[in-house]
Amino acid sequence: MSLVIRFAPPSLTAEQYDEVVRRLNEDGVFPADGLDYELCFGSGDQFKVSQVWDSREQMEAFGERLRPILNEVGINPGEPEVLEVHNIIKQ
């Protein structure tokens, strides 16, 4: 079952987000296995991130790799909202 994960950290800039993505790419773990897609949106220091995952297990495995990088970059991700997907329509 697919999941939507929505992160609304207290503060997240485009520069911080881009740095996390750069590090994950350098480590060869991004895009992660099971990540269908990711959206980053917002402005200033109020960026948000939404992801669609194929399974909770894949999302949790990636989270183990992600958390140390978030800490190093100084991002408090807050508590993500986790929702089961009812339907996906793609073009």
PDB file of N, CA and C in Angstrom:
ATOM      1  N   MET A   1       0.826  -1.166   0.000  1.00  0.00           N
ATOM      2  CA  MET A   1       0.000   0.000   0.000  1.00  0.00           C
ATOM      3  C   MET A   1       0.879   1.240   0.000  1.00  0.00           C
ATOM      4  N   SER A   2       0.588   2.191  -0.867  1.00  0.00           N
ATOM      5  CA  SER A   2       1.361   3.431  -0.967  1.00  0.00           C
ATOM      6  C   SER A   2       1.020   4.366   0.183  1.00  0.00           C
ATOM      7  N   LEU A   3       2.012   5.201   0.524  1.00  0.00           N
ATOM      8  CA  LEU A   3       1.860   6.177   1.593  1.00  0.00           C
ATOM      9  C   LEU A   3       2.259   7.556   1.121  1.00  0.00           C
ATOM     10  N   VAL A   4       1.580   8.576   1.634  1.00  0.00           N
ATOM     11  CA  VAL A   4       2.001   9.961   1.466  1.00  0.00           C
ATOM     12  C   VAL A   4       2.596  10.396   2.796  1.00  0.00           C
ATOM     13  N   ILE A   5       3.790  10.976   2.734  1.00  0.00           N
ATOM     14  CA  ILE A   5       4.451  11.516   3.915  1.00  0.00           C
ATOM     15  C   ILE A   5       4.559  13.018   3.700  1.00  0.00           C
ATOM     16  N   ARG A   6       4.057  13.793   4.666  1.00  0.00           N
ATOM     17  CA  ARG A   6       4.098  15.246   4.549  1.00  0.00           C
ATOM     18  C   ARG A   6       4.901  15.818   5.706  1.00  0.00           C
ATOM     19  N   PHE A   7       5.970  16.529   5.358  1.00  0.00           N
ATOM     20  CA  PHE A   7       6.833  17.172   6.339  1.00  0.00           C
ATOM     21  C   PHE A   7       6.558  18.668   6.333  1.00  0.00           C
ATOM     22  N   ALA A   8       6.336  19.230   7.507  1.00  0.00           N
ATOM     23  CA  ALA A   8       6.140  20.668   7.660  1.00  0.00           C
ATOM     24  C   ALA A   8       7.057  21.133   8.790  1.00  0.00           C
ATOM     25  N   PRO A   9       8.382  21.174   8.523  1.00  0.00           N
ATOM     26  CA  PRO A   9       9.315  21.559   9.582  1.00  0.00           C
ATOM     27  C   PRO A   9       9.080  22.999  10.035  1.00  0.00           C
ATOM     28  N   PRO A  10       9.468  23.318  11.269  1.00  0.00           N
ATOM     29  CA  PRO A  10       9.312  24.692  11.755  1.00  0.00           C
ATOM     30  C   PRO A  10      10.050  25.708  10.887  1.00  0.00           C
ATOM     31  N   SER A  11      11.154  25.269  10.281  1.00  0.00           N
ATOM     32  CA  SER A  11      11.930  26.142   9.405  1.00  0.00           C
ATOM     33  C   SER A  11      12.707  25.280   8.422  1.00  0.00           C
ATOM     34  N   LEU A  12      12.561  25.577   7.138  1.00  0.00           N
ATOM     35  CA  LEU A  12      13.310  24.877   6.098  1.00  0.00           C
ATOM     36  C   LEU A  12      13.470  25.822   4.923  1.00  0.00           C
ATOM     37  N   THR A  13      14.717  26.055   4.507  1.00  0.00           N
ATOM     38  CA  THR A  13      14.994  26.915   3.354  1.00  0.00           C
ATOM     39  C   THR A  13      15.289  26.061   2.123  1.00  0.00           C
ATOM     40  N   ALA A  14      15.230  26.688   0.956  1.00  0.00           N
ATOM     41  CA  ALA A  14      15.588  25.996  -0.285  1.00  0.00           C
ATOM     42  C   ALA A  14      17.040  25.545  -0.228  1.00  0.00           C
ATOM     43  N   GLU A  15      17.900  26.363   0.359  1.00  0.00           N
ATOM     44  CA  GLU A  15      19.324  26.022   0.444  1.00  0.00           C
ATOM     45  C   GLU A  15      19.541  24.782   1.310  1.00  0.00           C
ATOM     46  N   GLN A  16      18.832  24.699   2.434  1.00  0.00           N
ATOM     47  CA  GLN A  16      18.954  23.516   3.293  1.00  0.00           C
ATOM     48  C   GLN A  16      18.448  22.273   2.566  1.00  0.00           C
ATOM     49  N   TYR A  17      17.297  22.388   1.929  1.00  0.00           N
ATOM     50  CA  TYR A  17      16.741  21.259   1.192  1.00  0.00           C
ATOM     51  C   TYR A  17      17.710  20.799   0.106  1.00  0.00           C
ATOM     52  N   ASP A  18      18.230  21.747  -0.668  1.00  0.00           N
ATOM     53  CA  ASP A  18      19.155  21.404  -1.752  1.00  0.00           C
ATOM     54  C   ASP A  18      20.415  20.737  -1.216  1.00  0.00           C
ATOM     55  N   GLU A  19      20.887  21.152  -0.059  1.00  0.00           N
ATOM     56  CA  GLU A  19      22.072  20.538   0.545  1.00  0.00           C
ATOM     57  C   GLU A  19      21.794  19.094   0.946  1.00  0.00           C
ATOM     58  N   VAL A  20      20.634  18.826   1.498  1.00  0.00           N
ATOM     59  CA  VAL A  20      20.275  17.448   1.854  1.00  0.00           C
ATOM     60  C   VAL A  20      20.214  16.577   0.601  1.00  0.00           C
ATOM     61  N   VAL A  21      19.568  17.075  -0.446  1.00  0.00           N
ATOM     62  CA  VAL A  21      19.459  16.316  -1.695  1.00  0.00           C
ATOM     63  C   VAL A  21      20.848  16.064  -2.277  1.00  0.00           C
ATOM     64  N   ARG A  22      21.717  17.074  -2.242  1.00  0.00           N
ATOM     65  CA  ARG A  22      23.081  16.908  -2.755  1.00  0.00           C
ATOM     66  C   ARG A  22      23.800  15.787  -2.007  1.00  0.00           C
ATOM     67  N   ARG A  23      23.718  15.787  -0.694  1.00  0.00           N
ATOM     68  CA  ARG A  23      24.401  14.765   0.111  1.00  0.00           C
ATOM     69  C   ARG A  23      23.828  13.368  -0.146  1.00  0.00           C
ATOM     70  N   LEU A  24      22.519  13.280  -0.255  1.00  0.00           N
ATOM     71  CA  LEU A  24      21.904  11.979  -0.533  1.00  0.00           C
ATOM     72  C   LEU A  24      22.327  11.458  -1.904  1.00  0.00           C
ATOM     73  N   ASN A  25      22.396  12.342  -2.896  1.00  0.00           N
ATOM     74  CA  ASN A  25      22.863  11.941  -4.229  1.00  0.00           C
ATOM     75  C   ASN A  25      24.316  11.496  -4.183  1.00  0.00           C
ATOM     76  N   GLU A  26      25.171  12.246  -3.461  1.00  0.00           N
ATOM     77  CA  GLU A  26      26.579  11.867  -3.340  1.00  0.00           C
ATOM     78  C   GLU A  26      26.732  10.508  -2.688  1.00  0.00           C
ATOM     79  N   ASP A  27      25.867  10.200  -1.718  1.00  0.00           N
ATOM     80  CA  ASP A  27      25.914   8.901  -1.033  1.00  0.00           C
ATOM     81  C   ASP A  27      25.300   7.783  -1.868  1.00  0.00           C
ATOM     82  N   GLY A  28      24.690   8.150  -3.003  1.00  0.00           N
ATOM     83  CA  GLY A  28      24.094   7.155  -3.890  1.00  0.00           C
ATOM     84  C   GLY A  28      22.811   6.538  -3.366  1.00  0.00           C
ATOM     85  N   VAL A  29      22.109   7.241  -2.479  1.00  0.00           N
ATOM     86  CA  VAL A  29      20.885   6.693  -1.902  1.00  0.00           C
ATOM     87  C   VAL A  29      19.638   7.484  -2.297  1.00  0.00           C
ATOM     88  N   PHE A  30      19.788   8.366  -3.281  1.00  0.00           N
ATOM     89  CA  PHE A  30      18.644   9.183  -3.681  1.00  0.00           C
ATOM     90  C   PHE A  30      18.590   9.273  -5.182  1.00  0.00           C
ATOM     91  N   PRO A  31      17.464   9.066  -5.829  1.00  0.00           N
ATOM     92  CA  PRO A  31      16.196   8.758  -5.195  1.00  0.00           C
ATOM     93  C   PRO A  31      16.207   7.360  -4.589  1.00  0.00           C
ATOM     94  N   ALA A  32      15.558   7.228  -3.469  1.00  0.00           N
ATOM     95  CA  ALA A  32      15.572   5.987  -2.697  1.00  0.00           C
ATOM     96  C   ALA A  32      14.680   4.934  -3.337  1.00  0.00           C
ATOM     97  N   ASP A  33      15.028   3.686  -3.081  1.00  0.00           N
ATOM     98  CA  ASP A  33      14.206   2.567  -3.525  1.00  0.00           C
ATOM     99  C   ASP A  33      12.828   2.696  -2.884  1.00  0.00           C
ATOM    100  N   GLY A  34      11.799   2.694  -3.690  1.00  0.00           N
ATOM    101  CA  GLY A  34      10.434   2.778  -3.184  1.00  0.00           C
ATOM    102  C   GLY A  34       9.862   4.178  -3.145  1.00  0.00           C
ATOM    103  N   LEU A  35      10.683   5.193  -3.414  1.00  0.00           N
ATOM    104  CA  LEU A  35      10.179   6.565  -3.458  1.00  0.00           C
ATOM    105  C   LEU A  35       9.614   6.819  -4.844  1.00  0.00           C
ATOM    106  N   ASP A  36       8.308   6.969  -4.921  1.00  0.00           N
ATOM    107  CA  ASP A  36       7.659   7.193  -6.210  1.00  0.00           C
ATOM    108  C   ASP A  36       7.924   8.621  -6.687  1.00  0.00           C
ATOM    109  N   TYR A  37       7.715   9.595  -5.805  1.00  0.00           N
ATOM    110  CA  TYR A  37       8.102  10.963  -6.129  1.00  0.00           C
ATOM    111  C   TYR A  37       8.137  11.815  -4.868  1.00  0.00           C
ATOM    112  N   GLU A  38       8.799  12.958  -5.013  1.00  0.00           N
ATOM    113  CA  GLU A  38       8.943  13.905  -3.918  1.00  0.00           C
ATOM    114  C   GLU A  38       8.665  15.301  -4.441  1.00  0.00           C
ATOM    115  N   LEU A  39       7.979  16.090  -3.650  1.00  0.00           N
ATOM    116  CA  LEU A  39       7.701  17.488  -3.972  1.00  0.00           C
ATOM    117  C   LEU A  39       8.247  18.353  -2.850  1.00  0.00           C
ATOM    118  N   CYS A  40       8.921  19.420  -3.219  1.00  0.00           N
ATOM    119  CA  CYS A  40       9.354  20.423  -2.256  1.00  0.00           C
ATOM    120  C   CYS A  40       8.759  21.737  -2.721  1.00  0.00           C
ATOM    121  N   PHE A  41       8.105  22.452  -1.803  1.00  0.00           N
ATOM    122  CA  PHE A  41       7.418  23.674  -2.197  1.00  0.00           C
ATOM    123  C   PHE A  41       7.408  24.657  -1.027  1.00  0.00           C
ATOM    124  N   GLY A  42       7.247  25.923  -1.354  1.00  0.00           N
ATOM    125  CA  GLY A  42       7.183  26.955  -0.337  1.00  0.00           C
ATOM    126  C   GLY A  42       8.054  28.133  -0.717  1.00  0.00           C
ATOM    127  N   SER A  43       8.345  28.961   0.273  1.00  0.00           N
ATOM    128  CA  SER A  43       9.202  30.118   0.046  1.00  0.00           C
ATOM    129  C   SER A  43       9.860  30.516   1.359  1.00  0.00           C
ATOM    130  N   GLY A  44      10.910  31.335   1.235  1.00  0.00           N
ATOM    131  CA  GLY A  44      11.620  31.815   2.416  1.00  0.00           C
ATOM    132  C   GLY A  44      12.155  30.660   3.250  1.00  0.00           C
ATOM    133  N   ASP A  45      11.783  30.633   4.521  1.00  0.00           N
ATOM    134  CA  ASP A  45      12.210  29.520   5.384  1.00  0.00           C
ATOM    135  C   ASP A  45      11.026  28.632   5.746  1.00  0.00           C
ATOM    136  N   GLN A  46      10.010  28.635   4.889  1.00  0.00           N
ATOM    137  CA  GLN A  46       8.795  27.857   5.146  1.00  0.00           C
ATOM    138  C   GLN A  46       8.541  26.801   4.069  1.00  0.00           C
ATOM    139  N   PHE A  47       9.600  26.135   3.615  1.00  0.00           N
ATOM    140  CA  PHE A  47       9.430  25.064   2.639  1.00  0.00           C
ATOM    141  C   PHE A  47       8.844  23.827   3.308  1.00  0.00           C
ATOM    142  N   LYS A  48       8.083  23.076   2.543  1.00  0.00           N
ATOM    143  CA  LYS A  48       7.467  21.823   2.969  1.00  0.00           C
ATOM    144  C   LYS A  48       7.880  20.733   1.978  1.00  0.00           C
ATOM    145  N   VAL A  49       7.798  19.488   2.405  1.00  0.00           N
ATOM    146  CA  VAL A  49       8.157  18.364   1.541  1.00  0.00           C
ATOM    147  C   VAL A  49       7.066  17.302   1.651  1.00  0.00           C
ATOM    148  N   SER A  50       6.626  16.799   0.503  1.00  0.00           N
ATOM    149  CA  SER A  50       5.690  15.676   0.447  1.00  0.00           C
ATOM    150  C   SER A  50       6.323  14.579  -0.391  1.00  0.00           C
ATOM    151  N   GLN A  51       6.121  13.353   0.047  1.00  0.00           N
ATOM    152  CA  GLN A  51       6.673  12.192  -0.654  1.00  0.00           C
ATOM    153  C   GLN A  51       5.586  11.137  -0.811  1.00  0.00           C
ATOM    154  N   VAL A  52       5.691  10.348  -1.870  1.00  0.00           N
ATOM    155  CA  VAL A  52       4.839   9.175  -2.047  1.00  0.00           C
ATOM    156  C   VAL A  52       5.752   7.958  -2.085  1.00  0.00           C
ATOM    157  N   TRP A  53       5.492   7.020  -1.191  1.00  0.00           N
ATOM    158  CA  TRP A  53       6.296   5.804  -1.039  1.00  0.00           C
ATOM    159  C   TRP A  53       5.483   4.574  -1.401  1.00  0.00           C
ATOM    160  N   ASP A  54       6.168   3.565  -1.930  1.00  0.00           N
ATOM    161  CA  ASP A  54       5.515   2.301  -2.251  1.00  0.00           C
ATOM    162  C   ASP A  54       5.139   1.534  -0.988  1.00  0.00           C
ATOM    163  N   SER A  55       5.951   1.663   0.081  1.00  0.00           N
ATOM    164  CA  SER A  55       5.668   0.927   1.314  1.00  0.00           C
ATOM    165  C   SER A  55       6.257   1.643   2.524  1.00  0.00           C
ATOM    166  N   ARG A  56       5.697   1.349   3.676  1.00  0.00           N
ATOM    167  CA  ARG A  56       6.189   1.909   4.931  1.00  0.00           C
ATOM    168  C   ARG A  56       7.617   1.422   5.206  1.00  0.00           C
ATOM    169  N   GLU A  57       7.908   0.169   4.902  1.00  0.00           N
ATOM    170  CA  GLU A  57       9.239  -0.389   5.156  1.00  0.00           C
ATOM    171  C   GLU A  57      10.318   0.347   4.375  1.00  0.00           C
ATOM    172  N   GLN A  58      10.046   0.656   3.120  1.00  0.00           N
ATOM    173  CA  GLN A  58      11.008   1.392   2.307  1.00  0.00           C
ATOM    174  C   GLN A  58      11.192   2.812   2.824  1.00  0.00           C
ATOM    175  N   MET A  59      10.099   3.444   3.220  1.00  0.00           N
ATOM    176  CA  MET A  59      10.176   4.791   3.775  1.00  0.00           C
ATOM    177  C   MET A  59      10.990   4.795   5.064  1.00  0.00           C
ATOM    178  N   GLU A  60      10.767   3.825   5.940  1.00  0.00           N
ATOM    179  CA  GLU A  60      11.493   3.766   7.209  1.00  0.00           C
ATOM    180  C   GLU A  60      12.976   3.480   6.994  1.00  0.00           C
ATOM    181  N   ALA A  61      13.304   2.620   6.035  1.00  0.00           N
ATOM    182  CA  ALA A  61      14.711   2.326   5.739  1.00  0.00           C
ATOM    183  C   ALA A  61      15.424   3.589   5.248  1.00  0.00           C
ATOM    184  N   PHE A  62      14.763   4.352   4.407  1.00  0.00           N
ATOM    185  CA  PHE A  62      15.359   5.590   3.927  1.00  0.00           C
ATOM    186  C   PHE A  62      15.501   6.598   5.064  1.00  0.00           C
ATOM    187  N   GLY A  63      14.527   6.643   5.954  1.00  0.00           N
ATOM    188  CA  GLY A  63      14.583   7.549   7.092  1.00  0.00           C
ATOM    189  C   GLY A  63      15.825   7.349   7.938  1.00  0.00           C
ATOM    190  N   GLU A  64      16.298   6.109   8.046  1.00  0.00           N
ATOM    191  CA  GLU A  64      17.521   5.820   8.799  1.00  0.00           C
ATOM    192  C   GLU A  64      18.730   6.504   8.162  1.00  0.00           C
ATOM    193  N   ARG A  65      18.750   6.592   6.849  1.00  0.00           N
ATOM    194  CA  ARG A  65      19.844   7.267   6.136  1.00  0.00           C
ATOM    195  C   ARG A  65      19.680   8.785   6.155  1.00  0.00           C
ATOM    196  N   LEU A  66      18.427   9.244   6.171  1.00  0.00           N
ATOM    197  CA  LEU A  66      18.133  10.663   6.084  1.00  0.00           C
ATOM    198  C   LEU A  66      18.363  11.414   7.394  1.00  0.00           C
ATOM    199  N   ARG A  67      17.959  10.834   8.509  1.00  0.00           N
ATOM    200  CA  ARG A  67      18.001  11.547   9.791  1.00  0.00           C
ATOM    201  C   ARG A  67      19.369  12.127  10.145  1.00  0.00           C
ATOM    202  N   PRO A  68      20.469  11.376  10.017  1.00  0.00           N
ATOM    203  CA  PRO A  68      21.770  11.979  10.351  1.00  0.00           C
ATOM    204  C   PRO A  68      22.116  13.189   9.485  1.00  0.00           C
ATOM    205  N   ILE A  69      21.728  13.150   8.217  1.00  0.00           N
ATOM    206  CA  ILE A  69      22.006  14.282   7.320  1.00  0.00           C
ATOM    207  C   ILE A  69      21.172  15.489   7.741  1.00  0.00           C
ATOM    208  N   LEU A  70      19.915  15.271   8.074  1.00  0.00           N
ATOM    209  CA  LEU A  70      19.079  16.380   8.540  1.00  0.00           C
ATOM    210  C   LEU A  70      19.695  17.026   9.769  1.00  0.00           C
ATOM    211  N   ASN A  71      20.177  16.205  10.699  1.00  0.00           N
ATOM    212  CA  ASN A  71      20.816  16.739  11.908  1.00  0.00           C
ATOM    213  C   ASN A  71      22.047  17.565  11.564  1.00  0.00           C
ATOM    214  N   GLU A  72      22.876  17.077  10.648  1.00  0.00           N
ATOM    215  CA  GLU A  72      24.102  17.786  10.267  1.00  0.00           C
ATOM    216  C   GLU A  72      23.795  19.132   9.605  1.00  0.00           C
ATOM    217  N   VAL A  73      22.723  19.182   8.826  1.00  0.00           N
ATOM    218  CA  VAL A  73      22.357  20.408   8.119  1.00  0.00           C
ATOM    219  C   VAL A  73      21.570  21.357   9.037  1.00  0.00           C
ATOM    220  N   GLY A  74      21.135  20.857  10.183  1.00  0.00           N
ATOM    221  CA  GLY A  74      20.412  21.693  11.137  1.00  0.00           C
ATOM    222  C   GLY A  74      18.925  21.791  10.872  1.00  0.00           C
ATOM    223  N   ILE A  75      18.346  20.706  10.341  1.00  0.00           N
ATOM    224  CA  ILE A  75      16.920  20.691  10.034  1.00  0.00           C
ATOM    225  C   ILE A  75      16.183  19.845  11.061  1.00  0.00           C
ATOM    226  N   ASN A  76      15.196  20.438  11.686  1.00  0.00           N
ATOM    227  CA  ASN A  76      14.273  19.702  12.546  1.00  0.00           C
ATOM    228  C   ASN A  76      13.071  19.365  11.677  1.00  0.00           C
ATOM    229  N   PRO A  77      12.900  18.088  11.267  1.00  0.00           N
ATOM    230  CA  PRO A  77      11.811  17.766  10.357  1.00  0.00           C
ATOM    231  C   PRO A  77      10.432  17.813  11.006  1.00  0.00           C
ATOM    232  N   GLY A  78      10.389  17.885  12.329  1.00  0.00           N
ATOM    233  CA  GLY A  78       9.102  17.815  12.999  1.00  0.00           C
ATOM    234  C   GLY A  78       8.536  16.411  12.871  1.00  0.00           C
ATOM    235  N   GLU A  79       7.304  16.249  13.256  1.00  0.00           N
ATOM    236  CA  GLU A  79       6.643  14.950  13.151  1.00  0.00           C
ATOM    237  C   GLU A  79       5.907  14.881  11.822  1.00  0.00           C
ATOM    238  N   PRO A  80       6.318  13.969  10.923  1.00  0.00           N
ATOM    239  CA  PRO A  80       5.653  13.920   9.619  1.00  0.00           C
ATOM    240  C   PRO A  80       4.238  13.355   9.733  1.00  0.00           C
ATOM    241  N   GLU A  81       3.397  13.815   8.834  1.00  0.00           N
ATOM    242  CA  GLU A  81       2.056  13.262   8.707  1.00  0.00           C
ATOM    243  C   GLU A  81       2.148  12.095   7.731  1.00  0.00           C
ATOM    244  N   VAL A  82       1.626  10.931   8.116  1.00  0.00           N
ATOM    245  CA  VAL A  82       1.680   9.732   7.287  1.00  0.00           C
ATOM    246  C   VAL A  82       0.243   9.335   6.946  1.00  0.00           C
ATOM    247  N   LEU A  83      -0.032   9.255   5.643  1.00  0.00           N
ATOM    248  CA  LEU A  83      -1.387   8.960   5.168  1.00  0.00           C
ATOM    249  C   LEU A  83      -1.360   7.823   4.159  1.00  0.00           C
ATOM    250  N   GLU A  84      -2.338   6.934   4.234  1.00  0.00           N
ATOM    251  CA  GLU A  84      -2.465   5.885   3.231  1.00  0.00           C
ATOM    252  C   GLU A  84      -3.066   6.482   1.959  1.00  0.00           C
ATOM    253  N   VAL A  85      -2.544   6.048   0.816  1.00  0.00           N
ATOM    254  CA  VAL A  85      -3.024   6.537  -0.474  1.00  0.00           C
ATOM    255  C   VAL A  85      -4.262   5.746  -0.882  1.00  0.00           C
ATOM    256  N   HIS A  86      -5.295   6.463  -1.259  1.00  0.00           N
ATOM    257  CA  HIS A  86      -6.511   5.841  -1.764  1.00  0.00           C
ATOM    258  C   HIS A  86      -6.400   5.610  -3.274  1.00  0.00           C
ATOM    259  N   ASN A  87      -5.826   6.582  -4.002  1.00  0.00           N
ATOM    260  CA  ASN A  87      -5.770   6.479  -5.447  1.00  0.00           C
ATOM    261  C   ASN A  87      -4.671   7.415  -5.967  1.00  0.00           C
ATOM    262  N   ILE A  88      -4.014   7.003  -7.036  1.00  0.00           N
ATOM    263  CA  ILE A  88      -3.031   7.837  -7.726  1.00  0.00           C
ATOM    264  C   ILE A  88      -3.412   7.874  -9.198  1.00  0.00           C
ATOM    265  N   ILE A  89      -3.467   9.066  -9.745  1.00  0.00           N
ATOM    266  CA  ILE A  89      -3.727   9.231 -11.168  1.00  0.00           C
ATOM    267  C   ILE A  89      -2.549   9.990 -11.749  1.00  0.00           C
ATOM    268  N   LYS A  90      -1.903   9.411 -12.755  1.00  0.00           N
ATOM    269  CA  LYS A  90      -0.767  10.050 -13.420  1.00  0.00           C
ATOM    270  C   LYS A  90      -1.113  10.267 -14.882  1.00  0.00           C
ATOM    271  N   GLN A  91      -0.487  11.272 -15.439  1.00  0.00           N
ATOM    272  CA  GLN A  91      -0.683  11.542 -16.857  1.00  0.00           C
ATOM    273  C   GLN A  91       0.140  10.586 -17.671  1.00  0.00           C
TER     274      GLN A  91
END
